[in-house]
């Protein structure tokens, strides 16, 4: 099941493309965020994509593919590119990561030995 959550606590189960677009458009500058999470019984780990609208008018986009080591981040000023990535991720498209320079930030979430 796909679940969309806003930083203000608004939760939408099985969000439509317009609902995702509205949640993104309603983000207020100043570190407000939204997330899309995939929850399935047979899917282990954390699978999500999230966006943070920063004070400097940039969008910080992150996704995690199951485990902390597979956590990536990028930034853009384009709300349109962020929306395309969110919709692409939500609908299972394979090319939604294209057009971004992704950085693996998994070490920030992996306990040090």
Short mmCIF file of C-alpha atoms in Angstrom, two decimals:
data_model
loop_
_atom_site.label_atom_id
_atom_site.label_comp_id
_atom_site.label_asym_id
_atom_site.label_seq_id
_atom_site.Cartn_x
_atom_site.Cartn_y
_atom_site.Cartn_z
CA UNK A 1 0.00 0.00 0.00
CA UNK A 2 1.20 3.50 -0.80
CA UNK A 3 0.83 6.10 1.96
CA UNK A 4 1.45 9.83 1.63
CA UNK A 5 2.19 11.84 4.76
CA UNK A 6 2.69 15.57 5.12
CA UNK A 7 4.80 17.26 7.76
CA UNK A 8 1.58 18.60 9.25
CA UNK A 9 0.35 15.05 9.89
CA UNK A 10 -2.06 14.74 6.95
CA UNK A 11 -2.14 11.08 5.82
CA UNK A 12 -3.55 9.77 2.53
CA UNK A 13 -3.72 6.04 1.80
CA UNK A 14 -3.48 5.11 -1.90
CA UNK A 15 -2.90 8.75 -2.96
CA UNK A 16 -3.81 9.74 -6.50
CA UNK A 17 -1.41 11.66 -8.73
CA UNK A 18 -3.40 14.89 -8.14
CA UNK A 19 -3.29 14.32 -4.36
CA UNK A 20 0.50 13.92 -4.48
CA UNK A 21 0.77 17.08 -6.58
CA UNK A 22 -1.41 19.02 -4.15
CA UNK A 23 0.62 17.89 -1.15
CA UNK A 24 3.83 18.99 -2.89
CA UNK A 25 2.37 22.33 -3.98
CA UNK A 26 1.16 23.01 -0.43
CA UNK A 27 4.61 22.63 1.14
CA UNK A 28 5.66 25.81 2.89
CA UNK A 29 9.23 27.02 2.65
CA UNK A 30 11.23 26.48 5.79
CA UNK A 31 11.93 22.79 6.15
CA UNK A 32 8.39 21.47 5.63
CA UNK A 33 8.30 17.97 4.17
CA UNK A 34 6.15 15.22 2.73
CA UNK A 35 6.81 11.51 2.21
CA UNK A 36 5.49 8.62 0.17
CA UNK A 37 5.97 5.21 1.75
CA UNK A 38 5.43 1.79 0.29
CA UNK A 39 4.15 -0.73 2.86
CA UNK A 40 3.66 -4.35 1.80
CA UNK A 41 3.64 -7.52 3.90
CA UNK A 42 6.34 -9.16 1.78
CA UNK A 43 8.49 -6.02 1.51
CA UNK A 44 11.19 -5.88 4.18
CA UNK A 45 12.83 -2.66 5.29
CA UNK A 46 11.90 0.95 4.66
CA UNK A 47 10.86 1.95 1.14
CA UNK A 48 10.09 5.63 0.74
CA UNK A 49 10.71 8.87 -1.05
CA UNK A 50 10.51 12.20 0.72
CA UNK A 51 10.93 15.85 -0.12
CA UNK A 52 11.89 18.75 2.11
CA UNK A 53 11.19 22.33 1.00
CA UNK A 54 14.11 24.27 2.40
CA UNK A 55 14.43 27.92 3.46
CA UNK A 56 16.52 28.71 0.37
CA UNK A 57 13.70 27.70 -2.05
CA UNK A 58 15.31 24.38 -2.94
CA UNK A 59 13.77 20.94 -2.69
CA UNK A 60 15.81 18.26 -0.95
CA UNK A 61 14.70 14.91 -2.36
CA UNK A 62 15.63 11.63 -0.69
CA UNK A 63 14.74 7.99 -1.16
CA UNK A 64 15.51 4.75 0.62
CA UNK A 65 15.47 1.31 -0.98
CA UNK A 66 14.90 -0.98 1.97
CA UNK A 67 18.05 -0.57 4.03
CA UNK A 68 19.95 2.42 5.48
CA UNK A 69 22.92 1.83 3.16
CA UNK A 70 20.61 2.47 0.17
CA UNK A 71 19.59 6.01 1.15
CA UNK A 72 20.14 8.72 -1.48
CA UNK A 73 19.74 12.48 -1.62
CA UNK A 74 19.69 15.26 -4.19
CA UNK A 75 18.59 18.89 -4.42
CA UNK A 76 16.81 20.91 -7.08
CA UNK A 77 14.95 24.18 -7.48
CA UNK A 78 12.41 22.55 -9.82
CA UNK A 79 9.08 21.61 -8.29
CA UNK A 80 8.15 20.00 -11.63
CA UNK A 81 11.14 17.65 -11.49
CA UNK A 82 10.30 16.74 -7.90
CA UNK A 83 6.69 16.01 -8.83
CA UNK A 84 7.79 13.84 -11.75
CA UNK A 85 10.12 11.90 -9.42
CA UNK A 86 7.40 11.43 -6.78
CA UNK A 87 4.85 10.23 -9.34
CA UNK A 88 7.42 8.03 -11.08
CA UNK A 89 8.45 6.41 -7.79
CA UNK A 90 4.81 5.95 -6.72
CA UNK A 91 3.85 4.32 -10.01
CA UNK A 92 6.93 2.08 -10.24
CA UNK A 93 8.55 3.74 -13.23
CA UNK A 94 12.21 2.83 -13.70
CA UNK A 95 13.49 6.21 -14.95
CA UNK A 96 12.23 8.48 -12.16
CA UNK A 97 15.82 9.02 -10.87
CA UNK A 98 16.99 10.43 -14.21
CA UNK A 99 17.87 14.11 -14.36
CA UNK A 100 19.29 14.27 -10.82
CA UNK A 101 22.77 13.94 -9.33
CA UNK A 102 22.18 11.49 -6.45
CA UNK A 103 24.49 11.17 -3.45
CA UNK A 104 24.49 8.06 -1.29
CA UNK A 105 24.05 9.27 2.30
CA UNK A 106 23.59 5.79 3.77
CA UNK A 107 26.55 6.20 6.10
CA UNK A 108 24.51 8.79 8.03
CA UNK A 109 21.97 6.08 8.91
CA UNK A 110 24.22 3.05 9.36
CA UNK A 111 25.55 2.42 12.88
CA UNK A 112 29.32 2.59 13.03
CA UNK A 113 31.15 -0.56 14.09
#
